[in-house]
Amino acid sequence: MSDDAISPSAKPKGTRDDALTVLKRLRDNRHVAYFAGGCVRDMLLGIEPKDYDVATDAPPEKVRRLFSNTQAVGAAFGVILVRLGGSQIEVATFRKEGAYLDGRHPSEVRFTTAEEDAKRRDFTINGLFFDPLENKVIDYVGGERDLKYKWLRAIGDANKRFEEDHLRMLRAVRFAARFGLEIKGETATAIASHREQLKRISPERIAGELRLMLPPPTRPVACRELGRFGLLPVIFRHLPEDSTKPTNPRAFIVELLAAGETISFGLALAALAFSYRAGRREDVAPLFAREEVQTTVKACRTALKISNEEAEWVAGCTELDKLLGNEKPTVAIMKRFLAQPFSSDARKFLRVIGERGETAADRVNWLEQQFADFCKDNVAPEPLVTGDDLVAQGLKPGRLFKRVLDAVYDAQLEDRVKTKDEALRFALEVAKG
Ligand code: ATP
Ligand code: MG
């Protein structure tokens, strides 16, 4: 899995200069036009915005007439993508939204004034406009003050805003974690009381938000906030844990994976789900066994519609009973583990649970020493004996075949057979049974 899988920021979509050109053309045509939303927030925080959005009173048809290369990306919302210079700038007509019927989408939109457009936005810090020609912030929602005090507040009646669009609960956690904001009283209370409604949001959208908040450096705070607002029991409602039991805070393994380390989304999710489950149990050891791991993976698939590769990662990072069981693992088991694509992430997880005392630290240290030794050699050499060799020896492909090949390969990994002849002899002995 590449790091791109969890990277929150694709490459910049638009430069400030190009956005300014777009804005000036609107203004030259006697329209109101401002930079809007996230880019204004970022500028005020001294962060380079990753893209610039323009909001205007020009209706979408007018925007399309003023620029030669445009695309209606959110036609129903009046959002036009303008391609200019090397940039793609989203130009949105000031709008007001009608009632939300499905917990996610407004029933209608109407074009309106800048002030009303600011008020339909989610959080005060996201409701700011900036006039680059006058170098002036236009603030109808108290966002400047909130940014200064590092507060996250919903615009208007918080209960109503989360009632309209339940995804905003996760956006709140993400922005709070990203900018180190405190989610203020009424907004915090409203999230806690609307948390069950997250069930109505599609798995893909929930996963999208988690993908944005689980990379460093937002991971530790995001996980803590998800826990604090009771959102984890909703996200992981398909797991068998008793969600009414208070979480044991020791179990927040996922926080320890922070330390600025870039890990795959699969590992972050595995650690989050593990933390959730571990927090509601006395004994975490069973969670490393295949059956429980499959339960975790299934719940992640249902709740988040993760890809097959991600599911494999979640499983690979947590199915550790062969390494952590009472008996020490054989060399072959350890080498087979190291040869898996997810082993480097799984080792990070192992180290953390060892340090955290969720499993025996001596075993983890011992494993690390072994792994370090093996990594000097090739942990996944070409097999000395293949299926073709067995056929040449007169064996018929079938169930026995795999057992023989596995046994010979284990022997090879453990240096019990060193040459092809030795390996073949061993294969025939196993086949005889
Ligand atoms: P980022 O840097 O993560 O892109 P952003 O603030 O630009 O942050 P976007 O999701 O790109 O966030 O949305 C752009 C703007 O649109 C936001 O700043 C906010 O004003 C508004 N907005 C986006 N999603 C919602 C929502 N669900 N409800 C209300 N307003 C929203
Ligand atoms: Mg944005």
GROMACS .gro file of C-alpha atoms and ligand atoms in nm:
model
  465
    1MET     CA    1   0.000   0.000   0.000
    2SER     CA    2   0.150   0.331  -0.096
    3ASP     CA    3   0.164   0.632   0.130
    4ASP     CA    4  -0.065   0.804  -0.117
    5ALA     CA    5  -0.339   0.589   0.023
    6ILE     CA    6  -0.344   0.802   0.335
    7SER     CA    7  -0.204   1.128   0.209
    8PRO     CA    8  -0.450   1.401   0.303
    9SER     CA    9  -0.339   1.646   0.042
   10ALA     CA   10  -0.323   1.585  -0.326
   11LYS     CA   11  -0.104   1.831  -0.514
   12PRO     CA   12  -0.225   2.190  -0.515
   13LYS     CA   13  -0.514   2.251  -0.748
   14GLY     CA   14  -0.472   2.622  -0.784
   15THR     CA   15  -0.226   2.900  -0.720
   16ARG     CA   16  -0.314   3.226  -0.550
   17ASP     CA   17  -0.214   3.421  -0.863
   18ASP     CA   18  -0.453   3.227  -1.084
   19ALA     CA   19  -0.732   3.257  -0.828
   20LEU     CA   20  -0.665   3.629  -0.817
   21THR     CA   21  -0.697   3.651  -1.196
   22VAL     CA   22  -1.032   3.475  -1.177
   23LEU     CA   23  -1.149   3.703  -0.898
   24LYS     CA   24  -1.042   4.020  -1.080
   25ARG     CA   25  -1.227   3.922  -1.395
   26LEU     CA   26  -1.546   3.877  -1.191
   27ARG     CA   27  -1.490   4.212  -1.022
   28ASP     CA   28  -1.418   4.384  -1.355
   29ASN     CA   29  -1.760   4.261  -1.459
   30ARG     CA   30  -1.917   4.431  -1.158
   31HIS     CA   31  -1.967   4.120  -0.951
   32VAL     CA   32  -1.890   4.065  -0.588
   33ALA     CA   33  -1.615   3.803  -0.555
   34TYR     CA   34  -1.408   3.685  -0.260
   35PHE     CA   35  -1.172   3.409  -0.167
   36ALA     CA   36  -1.382   3.179   0.050
   37GLY     CA   37  -1.372   2.904   0.309
   38GLY     CA   38  -1.067   2.690   0.378
   39CYS     CA   39  -0.815   2.910   0.197
   40VAL     CA   40  -0.905   3.214   0.410
   41ARG     CA   41  -0.881   3.008   0.728
   42ASP     CA   42  -0.542   2.875   0.620
   43MET     CA   43  -0.410   3.220   0.530
   44LEU     CA   44  -0.511   3.355   0.870
   45LEU     CA   45  -0.336   3.063   1.036
   46GLY     CA   46  -0.023   3.133   0.833
   47ILE     CA   47  -0.057   2.805   0.644
   48GLU     CA   48  -0.015   2.788   0.267
   49PRO     CA   49  -0.365   2.700   0.136
   50LYS     CA   50  -0.371   2.386  -0.073
   51ASP     CA   51  -0.628   2.538  -0.304
   52TYR     CA   52  -0.825   2.859  -0.346
   53ASP     CA   53  -1.201   2.874  -0.379
   54VAL     CA   54  -1.377   3.181  -0.507
   55ALA     CA   55  -1.733   3.275  -0.408
   56THR     CA   56  -1.930   3.526  -0.612
   57ASP     CA   57  -2.272   3.674  -0.676
   58ALA     CA   58  -2.234   3.598  -1.047
   59PRO     CA   59  -2.475   3.322  -1.145
   60PRO     CA   60  -2.316   3.002  -1.280
   61GLU     CA   61  -2.409   3.078  -1.645
   62LYS     CA   62  -2.230   3.410  -1.616
   63VAL     CA   63  -1.921   3.243  -1.472
   64ARG     CA   64  -1.920   3.004  -1.765
   65ARG     CA   65  -1.944   3.294  -2.009
   66LEU     CA   66  -1.660   3.488  -1.848
   67PHE     CA   67  -1.406   3.208  -1.873
   68SER     CA   68  -1.317   2.998  -2.173
   69ASN     CA   69  -1.233   2.670  -2.002
   70THR     CA   70  -1.496   2.572  -1.748
   71GLN     CA   71  -1.675   2.267  -1.622
   72ALA     CA   72  -1.993   2.251  -1.417
   73VAL     CA   73  -1.879   2.027  -1.132
   74GLY     CA   74  -2.162   2.087  -0.892
   75ALA     CA   75  -2.429   2.214  -1.128
   76ALA     CA   76  -2.705   2.181  -0.870
   77PHE     CA   77  -2.501   2.388  -0.625
   78GLY     CA   78  -2.379   2.644  -0.875
   79VAL     CA   79  -2.016   2.536  -0.858
   80ILE     CA   80  -1.810   2.590  -1.171
   81LEU     CA   81  -1.455   2.472  -1.212
   82VAL     CA   82  -1.249   2.730  -1.397
   83ARG     CA   83  -0.928   2.613  -1.563
   84LEU     CA   84  -0.686   2.895  -1.602
   85GLY     CA   85  -0.307   2.916  -1.606
   86GLY     CA   86  -0.207   2.580  -1.463
   87SER     CA   87  -0.483   2.598  -1.204
   88GLN     CA   88  -0.829   2.469  -1.142
   89ILE     CA   89  -1.027   2.714  -0.936
   90GLU     CA   90  -1.371   2.637  -0.799
   91VAL     CA   91  -1.603   2.931  -0.841
   92ALA     CA   92  -1.924   2.899  -0.642
   93THR     CA   93  -2.222   3.132  -0.661
   94PHE     CA   94  -2.332   3.255  -0.315
   95ARG     CA   95  -2.604   3.018  -0.210
   96LYS     CA   96  -2.850   2.934   0.058
   97GLU     CA   97  -2.965   2.581   0.113
   98GLY     CA   98  -3.317   2.454   0.163
   99ALA     CA   99  -3.416   2.187   0.414
  100TYR     CA  100  -3.199   1.877   0.443
  101LEU     CA  101  -3.408   1.566   0.408
  102ASP     CA  102  -3.157   1.284   0.409
  103GLY     CA  103  -2.899   1.390   0.663
  104ARG     CA  104  -2.658   1.486   0.394
  105HIS     CA  105  -2.802   1.684   0.102
  106PRO     CA  106  -3.013   1.998   0.087
  107SER     CA  107  -3.349   1.962  -0.089
  108GLU     CA  108  -3.286   2.277  -0.291
  109VAL     CA  109  -3.041   2.563  -0.326
  110ARG     CA  110  -3.111   2.927  -0.398
  111PHE     CA  111  -2.860   3.189  -0.506
  112THR     CA  112  -2.823   3.465  -0.254
  113THR     CA  113  -2.591   3.709  -0.076
  114ALA     CA  114  -2.242   3.665   0.066
  115GLU     CA  115  -2.377   3.685   0.420
  116GLU     CA  116  -2.626   3.405   0.371
  117ASP     CA  117  -2.364   3.201   0.193
  118ALA     CA  118  -2.133   3.237   0.494
  119LYS     CA  119  -2.411   3.122   0.723
  120ARG     CA  120  -2.483   2.800   0.537
  121ARG     CA  121  -2.122   2.688   0.589
  122ASP     CA  122  -2.034   2.442   0.865
  123PHE     CA  123  -1.796   2.602   1.115
  124THR     CA  124  -1.714   2.964   1.187
  125ILE     CA  125  -1.350   2.908   1.091
  126ASN     CA  126  -1.471   2.787   0.749
  127GLY     CA  127  -1.719   3.069   0.699
  128LEU     CA  128  -1.478   3.351   0.623
  129PHE     CA  129  -1.430   3.551   0.305
  130PHE     CA  130  -1.126   3.749   0.202
  131ASP     CA  131  -1.106   4.039  -0.036
  132PRO     CA  132  -0.752   4.028  -0.177
  133LEU     CA  133  -0.789   4.361  -0.355
  134GLU     CA  134  -0.869   4.545  -0.032
  135ASN     CA  135  -0.670   4.299   0.178
  136LYS     CA  136  -0.969   4.262   0.406
  137VAL     CA  137  -1.133   3.971   0.587
  138ILE     CA  138  -1.512   3.966   0.564
  139ASP     CA  139  -1.651   3.789   0.865
  140TYR     CA  140  -2.025   3.739   0.912
  141VAL     CA  141  -1.990   3.450   1.157
  142GLY     CA  142  -1.725   3.534   1.417
  143GLY     CA  143  -1.468   3.307   1.257
  144GLU     CA  144  -1.174   3.542   1.305
  145ARG     CA  145  -1.222   3.552   1.679
  146ASP     CA  146  -1.265   3.176   1.698
  147LEU     CA  147  -0.946   3.120   1.500
  148LYS     CA  148  -0.763   3.351   1.735
  149TYR     CA  149  -0.884   3.166   2.043
  150LYS     CA  150  -0.851   2.829   1.868
  151TRP     CA  151  -1.216   2.742   1.903
  152LEU     CA  152  -1.423   2.526   1.677
  153ARG     CA  153  -1.787   2.631   1.672
  154ALA     CA  154  -2.071   2.544   1.439
  155ILE     CA  155  -2.228   2.839   1.262
  156GLY     CA  156  -2.570   2.908   1.409
  157ASP     CA  157  -2.760   2.642   1.602
  158ALA     CA  158  -2.519   2.351   1.640
  159ASN     CA  159  -2.794   2.093   1.687
  160LYS     CA  160  -2.961   2.204   1.369
  161ARG     CA  161  -2.636   2.200   1.174
  162PHE     CA  162  -2.551   1.840   1.271
  163GLU     CA  163  -2.914   1.742   1.215
  164GLU     CA  164  -2.891   1.876   0.859
  165ASP     CA  165  -2.566   1.706   0.769
  166HIS     CA  166  -2.436   1.434   0.997
  167LEU     CA  167  -2.099   1.414   0.826
  168ARG     CA  168  -2.019   1.749   0.987
  169MET     CA  169  -1.959   1.564   1.314
  170LEU     CA  170  -1.656   1.396   1.162
  171ARG     CA  171  -1.550   1.717   0.991
  172ALA     CA  172  -1.554   1.885   1.333
  173VAL     CA  173  -1.321   1.623   1.475
  174ARG     CA  174  -1.094   1.647   1.171
  175PHE     CA  175  -1.064   2.026   1.179
  176ALA     CA  176  -1.020   2.034   1.556
  177ALA     CA  177  -0.739   1.780   1.533
  178ARG     CA  178  -0.579   1.945   1.234
  179PHE     CA  179  -0.563   2.294   1.379
  180GLY     CA  180  -0.543   2.214   1.749
  181LEU     CA  181  -0.886   2.362   1.819
  182GLU     CA  182  -1.109   2.313   2.117
  183ILE     CA  183  -1.459   2.204   2.017
  184LYS     CA  184  -1.667   2.450   2.218
  185GLY     CA  185  -1.956   2.378   2.451
  186GLU     CA  186  -2.273   2.383   2.246
  187THR     CA  187  -2.100   2.231   1.943
  188ALA     CA  188  -1.945   1.954   2.153
  189THR     CA  189  -2.275   1.875   2.324
  190ALA     CA  190  -2.451   1.864   1.990
  191ILE     CA  191  -2.200   1.615   1.848
  192ALA     CA  192  -2.237   1.387   2.147
  193SER     CA  193  -2.614   1.395   2.121
  194HIS     CA  194  -2.628   1.341   1.743
  195ARG     CA  195  -2.363   1.071   1.726
  196GLU     CA  196  -2.608   0.788   1.650
  197GLN     CA  197  -2.704   0.966   1.330
  198LEU     CA  198  -2.364   0.896   1.184
  199LYS     CA  199  -2.521   0.561   1.093
  200ARG     CA  200  -2.707   0.736   0.814
  201ILE     CA  201  -2.387   0.849   0.644
  202SER     CA  202  -2.248   0.626   0.370
  203PRO     CA  203  -1.952   0.404   0.460
  204GLU     CA  204  -1.743   0.561   0.185
  205ARG     CA  205  -1.788   0.910   0.325
  206ILE     CA  206  -1.706   0.802   0.677
  207ALA     CA  207  -1.397   0.626   0.548
  208GLY     CA  208  -1.308   0.940   0.351
  209GLU     CA  209  -1.304   1.145   0.669
  210LEU     CA  210  -1.103   0.883   0.855
  211ARG     CA  211  -0.852   0.875   0.572
  212LEU     CA  212  -0.807   1.248   0.616
  213MET     CA  213  -0.772   1.242   0.995
  214LEU     CA  214  -0.572   0.926   1.057
  215PRO     CA  215  -0.240   1.033   0.905
  216PRO     CA  216  -0.001   1.217   1.134
  217PRO     CA  217   0.001   1.463   1.291
  218THR     CA  218  -0.376   1.463   1.349
  219ARG     CA  219  -0.402   1.096   1.443
  220PRO     CA  220  -0.371   1.106   1.823
  221VAL     CA  221  -0.609   1.394   1.881
  222ALA     CA  222  -0.855   1.272   1.620
  223CYS     CA  223  -0.871   0.930   1.781
  224ARG     CA  224  -0.916   1.076   2.126
  225GLU     CA  225  -1.195   1.304   2.003
  226LEU     CA  226  -1.371   1.020   1.820
  227GLY     CA  227  -1.361   0.834   2.149
  228ARG     CA  228  -1.465   1.130   2.362
  229PHE     CA  229  -1.776   1.202   2.156
  230GLY     CA  230  -1.879   0.838   2.147
  231LEU     CA  231  -1.839   0.818   1.769
  232LEU     CA  232  -1.632   0.498   1.775
  233PRO     CA  233  -1.914   0.277   1.904
  234VAL     CA  234  -2.122   0.405   1.614
  235ILE     CA  235  -1.851   0.351   1.353
  236PHE     CA  236  -1.764   0.010   1.496
  237ARG     CA  237  -2.120  -0.091   1.580
  238HIS     CA  238  -2.079  -0.422   1.399
  239LEU     CA  239  -1.820  -0.539   1.649
  240PRO     CA  240  -1.933  -0.761   1.937
  241GLU     CA  241  -1.798  -0.534   2.212
  242ASP     CA  242  -2.032  -0.389   2.468
  243SER     CA  243  -2.048  -0.027   2.362
  244THR     CA  244  -2.197   0.085   2.691
  245LYS     CA  245  -1.883  -0.020   2.876
  246PRO     CA  246  -1.650   0.274   2.931
  247THR     CA  247  -1.333   0.257   2.727
  248ASN     CA  248  -1.016   0.177   2.908
  249PRO     CA  249  -0.796   0.470   2.807
  250ARG     CA  250  -0.485   0.251   2.828
  251ALA     CA  251  -0.601   0.086   2.515
  252PHE     CA  252  -0.548   0.375   2.283
  253ILE     CA  253  -0.273   0.201   2.093
  254VAL     CA  254  -0.342   0.409   1.792
  255GLU     CA  255  -0.219   0.721   1.968
  256LEU     CA  256   0.117   0.563   2.019
  257LEU     CA  257   0.150   0.498   1.652
  258ALA     CA  258   0.153   0.872   1.617
  259ALA     CA  259   0.497   1.013   1.671
  260GLY     CA  260   0.471   1.172   1.331
  261GLU     CA  261   0.514   0.838   1.165
  262THR     CA  262   0.353   0.789   0.829
  263ILE     CA  263   0.175   0.457   0.826
  264SER     CA  264  -0.073   0.300   0.591
  265PHE     CA  265  -0.443   0.362   0.636
  266GLY     CA  266  -0.472  -0.014   0.690
  267LEU     CA  267  -0.248  -0.005   0.997
  268ALA     CA  268  -0.409   0.311   1.134
  269LEU     CA  269  -0.749   0.151   1.099
  270ALA     CA  270  -0.631  -0.181   1.242
  271ALA     CA  271  -0.489  -0.001   1.544
  272LEU     CA  272  -0.802   0.208   1.588
  273ALA     CA  273  -1.033  -0.094   1.573
  274PHE     CA  274  -0.801  -0.291   1.800
  275SER     CA  275  -0.793  -0.004   2.048
  276TYR     CA  276  -1.169   0.013   2.045
  277ARG     CA  277  -1.205  -0.358   2.112
  278ALA     CA  278  -0.919  -0.383   2.360
  279GLY     CA  279  -1.061  -0.093   2.557
  280ARG     CA  280  -1.368  -0.297   2.643
  281ARG     CA  281  -1.198  -0.619   2.747
  282GLU     CA  282  -0.989  -0.752   3.029
  283ASP     CA  283  -0.791  -0.990   2.814
  284VAL     CA  284  -0.680  -0.871   2.472
  285ALA     CA  285  -0.490  -1.186   2.370
  286PRO     CA  286  -0.790  -1.342   2.188
  287LEU     CA  287  -0.801  -1.039   1.959
  288PHE     CA  288  -0.486  -1.162   1.784
  289ALA     CA  289  -0.649  -1.488   1.675
  290ARG     CA  290  -0.776  -1.541   1.324
  291GLU     CA  291  -1.143  -1.564   1.412
  292GLU     CA  292  -1.148  -1.236   1.606
  293VAL     CA  293  -0.936  -1.067   1.343
  294GLN     CA  294  -1.188  -1.173   1.080
  295THR     CA  295  -1.463  -1.019   1.294
  296THR     CA  296  -1.268  -0.693   1.302
  297VAL     CA  297  -1.207  -0.698   0.928
  298LYS     CA  298  -1.570  -0.773   0.853
  299ALA     CA  299  -1.684  -0.482   1.069
  300CYS     CA  300  -1.440  -0.248   0.894
  301ARG     CA  301  -1.563  -0.367   0.557
  302THR     CA  302  -1.925  -0.309   0.649
  303ALA     CA  303  -1.873   0.023   0.823
  304LEU     CA  304  -1.622   0.171   0.580
  305LYS     CA  305  -1.628  -0.031   0.257
  306ILE     CA  306  -1.251  -0.059   0.262
  307SER     CA  307  -1.073  -0.219  -0.034
  308ASN     CA  308  -0.956  -0.580  -0.040
  309GLU     CA  309  -0.599  -0.463  -0.004
  310GLU     CA  310  -0.684  -0.252   0.300
  311ALA     CA  311  -0.878  -0.542   0.452
  312GLU     CA  312  -0.573  -0.762   0.403
  313TRP     CA  313  -0.364  -0.500   0.576
  314VAL     CA  314  -0.597  -0.472   0.873
  315ALA     CA  315  -0.588  -0.851   0.908
  316GLY     CA  316  -0.213  -0.878   0.856
  317CYS     CA  317  -0.131  -0.614   1.114
  318THR     CA  318  -0.337  -0.775   1.388
  319GLU     CA  319  -0.340  -1.150   1.325
  320LEU     CA  320  -0.038  -1.206   1.543
  321ASP     CA  321  -0.127  -1.508   1.752
  322LYS     CA  322   0.129  -1.728   1.580
  323LEU     CA  323   0.397  -1.483   1.689
  324LEU     CA  324   0.257  -1.406   2.033
  325GLY     CA  325   0.112  -1.742   2.141
  326ASN     CA  326   0.245  -1.948   2.432
  327GLU     CA  327   0.487  -2.133   2.210
  328LYS     CA  328   0.762  -1.937   2.045
  329PRO     CA  329   0.715  -1.923   1.668
  330THR     CA  330   0.935  -2.134   1.440
  331VAL     CA  331   1.186  -1.972   1.211
  332ALA     CA  332   0.966  -2.058   0.915
  333ILE     CA  333   0.666  -1.881   1.071
  334MET     CA  334   0.873  -1.570   1.136
  335LYS     CA  335   1.026  -1.565   0.788
  336ARG     CA  336   0.687  -1.616   0.626
  337PHE     CA  337   0.557  -1.324   0.831
  338LEU     CA  338   0.847  -1.102   0.724
  339ALA     CA  339   0.788  -1.186   0.359
  340GLN     CA  340   0.435  -1.037   0.373
  341PRO     CA  341   0.389  -0.690   0.223
  342PHE     CA  342   0.236  -0.559   0.547
  343SER     CA  343   0.508  -0.692   0.777
  344SER     CA  344   0.679  -0.359   0.831
  345ASP     CA  345   0.351  -0.201   0.949
  346ALA     CA  346   0.267  -0.509   1.156
  347ARG     CA  347   0.606  -0.479   1.328
  348LYS     CA  348   0.529  -0.120   1.424
  349PHE     CA  349   0.206  -0.241   1.577
  350LEU     CA  350   0.387  -0.522   1.760
  351ARG     CA  351   0.640  -0.281   1.907
  352VAL     CA  352   0.367  -0.051   2.034
  353ILE     CA  353   0.160  -0.323   2.197
  354GLY     CA  354   0.477  -0.458   2.355
  355GLU     CA  355   0.571  -0.120   2.497
  356ARG     CA  356   0.216  -0.065   2.607
  357GLY     CA  357   0.207  -0.389   2.802
  358GLU     CA  358  -0.081  -0.537   2.600
  359THR     CA  359   0.139  -0.835   2.532
  360ALA     CA  360   0.464  -0.962   2.677
  361ALA     CA  361   0.738  -0.713   2.608
  362ASP     CA  362   1.007  -0.987   2.625
  363ARG     CA  363   0.841  -1.175   2.344
  364VAL     CA  364   0.824  -0.865   2.129
  365ASN     CA  365   1.189  -0.783   2.199
  366TRP     CA  366   1.289  -1.137   2.120
  367LEU     CA  367   1.092  -1.126   1.794
  368GLU     CA  368   1.258  -0.801   1.698
  369GLN     CA  369   1.602  -0.953   1.749
  370GLN     CA  370   1.508  -1.251   1.537
  371PHE     CA  371   1.364  -1.032   1.265
  372ALA     CA  372   1.676  -0.818   1.260
  373ASP     CA  373   1.888  -1.131   1.211
  374PHE     CA  374   1.668  -1.275   0.937
  375CYS     CA  375   1.650  -0.950   0.750
  376LYS     CA  376   2.019  -0.983   0.676
  377ASP     CA  377   1.932  -1.280   0.453
  378ASN     CA  378   1.662  -1.316   0.199
  379VAL     CA  379   1.350  -1.412   0.397
  380ALA     CA  380   1.166  -1.521   0.084
  381PRO     CA  381   1.411  -1.722  -0.130
  382GLU     CA  382   1.297  -1.897  -0.447
  383PRO     CA  383   1.157  -2.238  -0.345
  384LEU     CA  384   1.406  -2.521  -0.405
  385VAL     CA  385   1.117  -2.747  -0.499
  386THR     CA  386   0.817  -2.644  -0.706
  387GLY     CA  387   0.494  -2.810  -0.813
  388ASP     CA  388   0.654  -2.904  -1.146
  389ASP     CA  389   0.927  -3.093  -0.961
  390LEU     CA  390   0.665  -3.290  -0.771
  391VAL     CA  391   0.481  -3.377  -1.094
  392ALA     CA  392   0.812  -3.492  -1.244
  393GLN     CA  393   0.842  -3.722  -0.941
  394GLY     CA  394   0.508  -3.876  -1.029
  395LEU     CA  395   0.293  -3.696  -0.770
  396LYS     CA  396  -0.053  -3.583  -0.871
  397PRO     CA  397  -0.161  -3.224  -0.793
  398GLY     CA  398  -0.411  -3.214  -0.509
  399ARG     CA  399  -0.444  -3.140  -0.143
  400LEU     CA  400  -0.132  -3.337  -0.052
  401PHE     CA  401   0.065  -3.125  -0.295
  402LYS     CA  402   0.024  -2.803  -0.099
  403ARG     CA  403   0.106  -2.976   0.226
  404VAL     CA  404   0.428  -3.116   0.079
  405LEU     CA  405   0.529  -2.785  -0.077
  406ASP     CA  406   0.462  -2.597   0.249
  407ALA     CA  407   0.661  -2.846   0.451
  408VAL     CA  408   0.956  -2.837   0.211
  409TYR     CA  409   0.955  -2.460   0.199
  410ASP     CA  410   0.946  -2.442   0.580
  411ALA     CA  411   1.246  -2.677   0.589
  412GLN     CA  412   1.425  -2.458   0.338
  413LEU     CA  413   1.353  -2.141   0.541
  414GLU     CA  414   1.492  -2.315   0.847
  415ASP     CA  415   1.803  -2.441   0.667
  416ARG     CA  416   1.708  -2.802   0.725
  417VAL     CA  417   1.742  -2.859   0.351
  418LYS     CA  418   2.003  -2.670   0.157
  419THR     CA  419   2.012  -2.816  -0.193
  420LYS     CA  420   1.753  -2.917  -0.448
  421ASP     CA  421   1.842  -3.288  -0.400
  422GLU     CA  422   1.796  -3.266  -0.025
  423ALA     CA  423   1.471  -3.079  -0.073
  424LEU     CA  424   1.334  -3.337  -0.318
  425ARG     CA  425   1.426  -3.625  -0.089
  426PHE     CA  426   1.250  -3.450   0.196
  427ALA     CA  427   0.947  -3.386  -0.024
  428LEU     CA  428   0.912  -3.752  -0.107
  429GLU     CA  429   0.937  -3.848   0.258
  430VAL     CA  430   0.659  -3.603   0.349
  431ALA     CA  431   0.448  -3.730   0.059
  432LYS     CA  432   0.483  -4.089   0.181
  433GLY     CA  433   0.352  -3.955   0.501
  434ATP     P1  434  -0.960   2.141   0.332
  434ATP     O1  435  -0.835   2.220   0.347
  434ATP     O2  436  -0.961   2.015   0.414
  434ATP     O3  437  -1.005   2.120   0.190
  434ATP     P2  438  -1.183   2.316   0.340
  434ATP     O4  439  -1.231   2.411   0.446
  434ATP     O5  440  -1.142   2.373   0.210
  434ATP     O6  441  -1.068   2.230   0.405
  434ATP     P3  442  -1.371   2.161   0.192
  434ATP     O7  443  -1.431   2.029   0.228
  434ATP     O8  444  -1.281   2.168   0.075
  434ATP     O9  445  -1.299   2.212   0.322
  434ATP    O10  446  -1.492   2.262   0.174
  434ATP     C1  447  -1.475   2.399   0.135
  434ATP     C2  448  -1.567   2.488   0.217
  434ATP    O11  449  -1.704   2.452   0.190
  434ATP     C3  450  -1.550   2.476   0.366
  434ATP    O12  451  -1.449   2.562   0.413
  434ATP     C4  452  -1.686   2.513   0.417
  434ATP    O13  453  -1.703   2.652   0.418
  434ATP     C5  454  -1.780   2.458   0.311
  434ATP     N1  455  -1.825   2.321   0.341
  434ATP     C6  456  -1.768   2.205   0.300
  434ATP     N2  457  -1.834   2.098   0.345
  434ATP     C7  458  -1.938   2.147   0.414
  434ATP     C8  459  -2.046   2.086   0.485
  434ATP     N3  460  -2.058   1.954   0.492
  434ATP     N4  461  -2.136   2.168   0.543
  434ATP     C9  462  -2.126   2.301   0.535
  434ATP     N5  463  -2.026   2.364   0.472
  434ATP    C10  464  -1.934   2.289   0.411
  435MG      MG  465  -1.087   2.253   0.034
   0.00000   0.00000   0.00000
